[in-house]
mmCIF file of C-alpha atoms in Angstrom:
data_model
loop_
_atom_site.group_PDB
_atom_site.id
_atom_site.type_symbol
_atom_site.label_atom_id
_atom_site.label_comp_id
_atom_site.label_asym_id
_atom_site.label_seq_id
_atom_site.Cartn_x
_atom_site.Cartn_y
_atom_site.Cartn_z
ATOM 1 C CA MET X 1 0.000 0.000 0.000
ATOM 2 C CA PHE X 2 2.936 2.340 0.554
ATOM 3 C CA PHE X 3 3.794 2.343 -3.158
ATOM 4 C CA LYS X 4 0.150 2.980 -4.066
ATOM 5 C CA PHE X 5 0.160 5.871 -1.592
ATOM 6 C CA LEU X 6 3.371 7.203 -3.115
ATOM 7 C CA SER X 7 2.011 6.970 -6.676
ATOM 8 C CA LEU X 8 -0.918 9.205 -5.763
ATOM 9 C CA TYR X 9 1.506 12.087 -5.228
ATOM 10 C CA ALA X 10 1.852 12.228 -9.015
ATOM 11 C CA PRO X 11 0.849 15.576 -10.582
ATOM 12 C CA THR X 12 -2.810 15.982 -11.507
ATOM 13 C CA SER X 13 -4.813 18.811 -13.064
ATOM 14 C CA THR X 14 -5.983 19.876 -9.586
ATOM 15 C CA ASN X 15 -2.706 19.057 -7.752
ATOM 16 C CA VAL X 16 -4.711 17.561 -4.877
ATOM 17 C CA ALA X 17 -1.573 16.013 -3.380
ATOM 18 C CA SER X 18 -0.469 19.538 -2.464
ATOM 19 C CA PHE X 19 -3.264 19.766 0.099
ATOM 20 C CA ASP X 20 -2.733 18.465 3.604
ATOM 21 C CA GLU X 21 -6.364 17.345 4.043
ATOM 22 C CA TYR X 22 -6.123 15.123 0.956
ATOM 23 C CA ILE X 23 -2.948 13.415 2.162
ATOM 24 C CA VAL X 24 -4.341 12.894 5.682
ATOM 25 C CA ASN X 25 -7.521 11.261 4.347
ATOM 26 C CA LEU X 26 -5.573 9.198 1.833
ATOM 27 C CA SER X 27 -3.170 7.829 4.433
ATOM 28 C CA LYS X 28 -6.113 6.832 6.652
ATOM 29 C CA LYS X 29 -7.946 5.211 3.741
ATOM 30 C CA LEU X 30 -4.919 3.128 2.746
ATOM 31 C CA ASP X 31 -3.818 2.596 6.363
ATOM 32 C CA VAL X 32 -0.361 3.983 5.548
ATOM 33 C CA GLU X 33 1.645 6.360 7.709
ATOM 34 C CA GLU X 34 2.183 9.784 6.155
ATOM 35 C CA ILE X 35 5.600 10.644 4.734
ATOM 36 C CA LYS X 36 7.234 13.003 7.207
ATOM 37 C CA ILE X 37 10.498 14.910 7.080
ATOM 38 C CA ASP X 38 12.093 17.256 9.591
ATOM 39 C CA ASN X 39 13.806 20.282 8.029
ATOM 40 C CA GLY X 40 14.053 22.124 11.351
ATOM 41 C CA ILE X 41 11.285 24.657 10.621
ATOM 42 C CA TYR X 42 8.747 23.072 12.951
ATOM 43 C CA ASN X 43 11.035 23.382 15.970
ATOM 44 C CA LYS X 44 11.432 27.123 15.329
ATOM 45 C CA VAL X 45 7.669 27.591 14.938
ATOM 46 C CA GLN X 46 7.008 25.530 18.068
ATOM 47 C CA GLU X 47 9.495 27.577 20.094
ATOM 48 C CA ASP X 48 7.797 30.859 19.178
ATOM 49 C CA PHE X 49 4.402 29.316 19.835
ATOM 50 C CA PHE X 50 5.497 28.261 23.334
ATOM 51 C CA ASN X 51 6.746 31.827 23.821
ATOM 52 C CA GLU X 52 3.136 32.944 23.337
ATOM 53 C CA LYS X 53 3.598 34.583 19.947
ATOM 54 C CA ASN X 54 1.068 34.791 17.149
ATOM 55 C CA ILE X 55 2.239 32.773 14.146
ATOM 56 C CA ILE X 56 1.844 33.466 10.411
ATOM 57 C CA LEU X 57 2.798 30.559 8.140
ATOM 58 C CA SER X 58 3.310 31.888 4.631
ATOM 59 C CA GLY X 59 3.865 29.992 1.402
ATOM 60 C CA THR X 60 2.247 28.414 -1.632
ATOM 61 C CA ALA X 61 0.305 25.145 -1.914
ATOM 62 C CA GLY X 62 2.434 22.174 -0.897
ATOM 63 C CA ASP X 63 4.947 24.155 1.183
ATOM 64 C CA GLY X 64 3.699 22.547 4.410
ATOM 65 C CA LYS X 65 1.698 25.358 6.047
ATOM 66 C CA THR X 66 -1.269 23.221 7.047
ATOM 67 C CA TYR X 67 0.952 20.305 8.064
ATOM 68 C CA ILE X 68 2.849 22.482 10.542
ATOM 69 C CA LEU X 69 -0.375 24.090 11.778
ATOM 70 C CA ARG X 70 -1.954 20.660 12.300
ATOM 71 C CA LYS X 71 1.097 19.376 14.147
ATOM 72 C CA LEU X 72 1.030 22.411 16.447
ATOM 73 C CA PHE X 73 -2.685 21.985 17.078
ATOM 74 C CA PHE X 74 -2.247 18.430 18.306
ATOM 75 C CA GLU X 75 0.146 19.614 21.002
ATOM 76 C CA TRP X 76 -3.060 20.596 22.857
ATOM 77 C CA GLY X 77 -6.153 20.024 20.738
ATOM 78 C CA GLU X 78 -8.421 17.044 20.090
ATOM 79 C CA ALA X 79 -8.845 15.364 16.712
ATOM 80 C CA GLU X 80 -12.567 16.095 16.420
ATOM 81 C CA GLU X 81 -11.941 19.800 17.051
ATOM 82 C CA PHE X 82 -9.445 20.010 14.197
ATOM 83 C CA GLY X 83 -12.193 18.976 11.793
ATOM 84 C CA LYS X 84 -13.905 22.320 12.352
ATOM 85 C CA PHE X 85 -13.427 25.137 9.837
ATOM 86 C CA VAL X 86 -11.505 27.180 12.427
ATOM 87 C CA PRO X 87 -10.317 24.918 15.263
ATOM 88 C CA ILE X 88 -9.907 26.549 18.680
ATOM 89 C CA VAL X 89 -7.804 25.550 21.671
ATOM 90 C CA LYS X 90 -8.499 27.120 25.072
ATOM 91 C CA THR X 91 -5.868 27.097 27.811
ATOM 92 C CA ALA X 92 -5.511 28.994 31.079
ATOM 93 C CA ASN X 93 -3.683 31.837 29.334
ATOM 94 C CA PHE X 94 -5.112 32.017 25.820
ATOM 95 C CA THR X 95 -7.828 31.176 23.363
ATOM 96 C CA THR X 96 -5.942 30.182 20.214
ATOM 97 C CA TYR X 97 -7.512 30.210 16.744
ATOM 98 C CA PHE X 98 -5.996 27.967 14.071
ATOM 99 C CA ILE X 99 -6.728 29.419 10.620
ATOM 100 C CA LYS X 100 -6.027 26.446 8.340
ATOM 101 C CA ASP X 101 -6.382 28.422 5.110
ATOM 102 C CA PHE X 102 -6.826 32.190 5.216
ATOM 103 C CA THR X 103 -7.752 32.166 1.514
ATOM 104 C CA GLU X 104 -10.841 30.055 2.210
ATOM 105 C CA LEU X 105 -12.307 32.523 4.713
ATOM 106 C CA SER X 106 -15.155 34.792 3.673
ATOM 107 C CA LYS X 107 -14.381 38.505 3.410
ATOM 108 C CA GLU X 108 -16.233 39.104 6.679
ATOM 109 C CA ASP X 109 -14.305 36.363 8.493
ATOM 110 C CA LYS X 110 -10.995 37.613 7.112
ATOM 111 C CA LYS X 111 -11.678 40.979 8.702
ATOM 112 C CA ILE X 112 -12.795 39.423 12.002
ATOM 113 C CA TYR X 113 -9.679 37.301 12.411
ATOM 114 C CA LEU X 114 -7.317 40.043 11.262
ATOM 115 C CA GLN X 115 -8.866 42.305 13.894
ATOM 116 C CA LYS X 116 -8.280 39.601 16.474
ATOM 117 C CA LEU X 117 -4.657 39.400 15.333
ATOM 118 C CA GLU X 118 -4.321 43.189 15.497
ATOM 119 C CA ASN X 119 -5.794 43.306 19.013
ATOM 120 C CA SER X 120 -3.589 40.454 20.184
ATOM 121 C CA ILE X 121 -0.457 42.255 19.016
ATOM 122 C CA PHE X 122 -1.240 45.868 19.880
ATOM 123 C CA LYS X 123 -3.744 45.542 22.751
ATOM 124 C CA ASP X 124 -2.375 42.438 24.439
ATOM 125 C CA THR X 125 -5.622 40.473 24.501
ATOM 126 C CA LYS X 126 -5.894 36.881 25.661
ATOM 127 C CA GLU X 127 -6.494 35.651 22.121
ATOM 128 C CA ARG X 128 -3.837 34.621 19.654
ATOM 129 C CA LEU X 129 -3.821 33.204 16.156
ATOM 130 C CA ILE X 130 -1.926 30.792 13.976
ATOM 131 C CA ILE X 131 -2.643 31.646 10.352
ATOM 132 C CA ALA X 132 -1.699 29.671 7.242
ATOM 133 C CA ALA X 133 -1.770 32.166 4.379
ATOM 134 C CA ASN X 134 -0.338 33.262 1.083
ATOM 135 C CA ASP X 135 1.361 36.520 2.082
ATOM 136 C CA GLY X 136 0.101 38.264 -1.077
ATOM 137 C CA ILE X 137 -3.518 37.583 -0.142
ATOM 138 C CA LEU X 138 -2.814 38.575 3.456
ATOM 139 C CA ILE X 139 -1.297 41.892 2.351
ATOM 140 C CA ASP X 140 -4.189 42.574 -0.048
ATOM 141 C CA SER X 141 -6.722 41.960 2.727
ATOM 142 C CA LEU X 142 -4.929 44.310 5.121
ATOM 143 C CA LYS X 143 -4.908 47.012 2.449
ATOM 144 C CA GLU X 144 -8.590 46.451 1.685
ATOM 145 C CA PHE X 145 -9.539 46.744 5.365
ATOM 146 C CA LYS X 146 -7.230 49.774 5.816
ATOM 147 C CA MET X 147 -5.393 48.136 8.722
ATOM 148 C CA GLN X 148 -2.290 50.239 8.191
ATOM 149 C CA GLU X 149 -0.423 49.522 11.428
ATOM 150 C CA LEU X 150 -0.779 45.770 11.049
ATOM 151 C CA LEU X 151 0.045 46.025 7.329
ATOM 152 C CA GLU X 152 3.332 47.786 8.056
ATOM 153 C CA LEU X 153 4.203 45.206 10.699
ATOM 154 C CA VAL X 154 3.515 42.265 8.354
ATOM 155 C CA GLU X 155 5.608 43.897 5.627
ATOM 156 C CA ASP X 156 8.436 44.272 8.160
ATOM 157 C CA LEU X 157 8.100 40.600 9.065
ATOM 158 C CA ILE X 158 8.280 39.629 5.392
ATOM 159 C CA ASP X 159 11.542 41.588 5.287
ATOM 160 C CA THR X 160 12.749 39.266 8.107
ATOM 161 C CA LYS X 161 12.408 41.796 10.917
ATOM 162 C CA GLU X 162 11.383 40.395 14.308
ATOM 163 C CA HIS X 163 8.607 41.275 16.744
ATOM 164 C CA ASN X 164 7.930 40.094 20.286
ATOM 165 C CA LYS X 165 4.241 39.336 19.671
ATOM 166 C CA VAL X 166 4.193 37.740 16.221
ATOM 167 C CA SER X 167 6.439 35.687 13.938
ATOM 168 C CA LEU X 168 6.161 35.089 10.204
ATOM 169 C CA PHE X 169 7.650 31.962 8.648
ATOM 170 C CA ASP X 170 7.914 31.996 4.847
ATOM 171 C CA LEU X 171 8.005 28.297 3.972
ATOM 172 C CA PHE X 172 8.579 29.139 0.314
ATOM 173 C CA GLN X 173 12.072 30.290 1.296
ATOM 174 C CA THR X 174 13.103 26.911 2.734
ATOM 175 C CA SER X 175 15.742 25.011 0.784
ATOM 176 C CA SER X 176 14.082 22.829 -1.858
ATOM 177 C CA ALA X 177 17.320 20.904 -2.380
ATOM 178 C CA ARG X 178 17.603 20.049 1.317
ATOM 179 C CA ASN X 179 13.924 19.135 1.542
ATOM 180 C CA PHE X 180 14.256 16.898 -1.511
ATOM 181 C CA ASN X 181 17.223 15.037 -0.021
ATOM 182 C CA LEU X 182 15.339 14.506 3.245
ATOM 183 C CA LEU X 183 12.286 13.332 1.316
ATOM 184 C CA LEU X 184 14.253 10.932 -0.872
ATOM 185 C CA ASP X 185 15.999 9.397 2.147
ATOM 186 C CA GLU X 186 12.633 8.883 3.862
ATOM 187 C CA ILE X 187 11.104 7.271 0.758
ATOM 188 C CA ILE X 188 14.063 4.903 0.402
ATOM 189 C CA LYS X 189 13.832 3.953 4.062
ATOM 190 C CA ARG X 190 10.086 3.314 3.892
ATOM 191 C CA ALA X 191 10.348 1.436 0.582
ATOM 192 C CA GLU X 192 12.999 -0.923 1.930
ATOM 193 C CA GLU X 193 10.591 -1.932 4.696
ATOM 194 C CA VAL X 194 8.076 -3.188 2.116
ATOM 195 C CA LYS X 195 8.575 -6.883 1.416
ATOM 196 C CA CYS X 196 8.520 -8.124 -2.156
ATOM 197 C CA ASP X 197 8.074 -11.766 -3.233
ATOM 198 C CA TYR X 198 9.441 -11.224 -6.717
ATOM 199 C CA LYS X 199 13.047 -12.154 -7.318
ATOM 200 C CA ASP X 200 13.635 -9.219 -9.655
ATOM 201 C CA CYS X 201 11.274 -6.619 -8.283
ATOM 202 C CA VAL X 202 11.453 -3.553 -10.525
ATOM 203 C CA ILE X 203 10.465 -1.199 -7.718
ATOM 204 C CA HIS X 204 13.106 -2.478 -5.317
ATOM 205 C CA ASN X 205 15.728 -2.491 -8.057
ATOM 206 C CA ASN X 206 14.942 1.177 -8.620
ATOM 207 C CA ILE X 207 15.224 1.809 -4.889
ATOM 208 C CA LYS X 208 18.703 0.263 -4.953
ATOM 209 C CA LEU X 209 19.640 2.600 -7.802
ATOM 210 C CA LEU X 210 18.375 5.605 -5.839
ATOM 211 C CA LYS X 211 20.748 4.717 -3.008
ATOM 212 C CA ASN X 212 23.662 5.349 -5.339
ATOM 213 C CA GLU X 213 25.020 8.800 -4.400
ATOM 214 C CA THR X 214 25.747 9.783 -8.014
ATOM 215 C CA ILE X 215 22.198 9.007 -9.104
ATOM 216 C CA LYS X 216 20.783 10.731 -6.036
ATOM 217 C CA ASN X 217 22.724 13.880 -6.835
ATOM 218 C CA GLN X 218 21.525 13.823 -10.430
#
């Protein structure tokens, strides 16, 4: 089933494999563990989250925004809660809103949650947000709602400046080459665990070829 799972990552007209929800449902359907790699980004996000910062996860489809958000959610939240459109986790100190896809929010909801973010940063409320968003859409929304102070702050964050109440992580800027090497190593490891009864299994022969450093580099 692992190889069937892997084959469904192939490009399609809708690129569904770029969406976290699709991969989660697919892995459950096939009873296969998701492919996971650790490029160090999650630890940085988690550290800022534990330091009570708001988090903005920026990037395009497939960069891992929702995956990181989901992983953070399960530090405290329950599985059934994550199925909601905007999951919420309440602790003694904060009510935290997990915006899985800012693009999917209605115009009214975009404004509501951006106001919550603004209040959390500038008025020190007991609410905080983790937002997965394309930074272009986020910027356009801030301009549309004339939220100038927050707009300037987000633009500063995009320019890699830091703030004590909010962090922005641009996943598009992570090293594709490093991610690919981590991914390839994980696929090889998982593939080798799959038993094959055929003496000359084409798939496993290809896996052996992929272990060759020259071929891997190519």
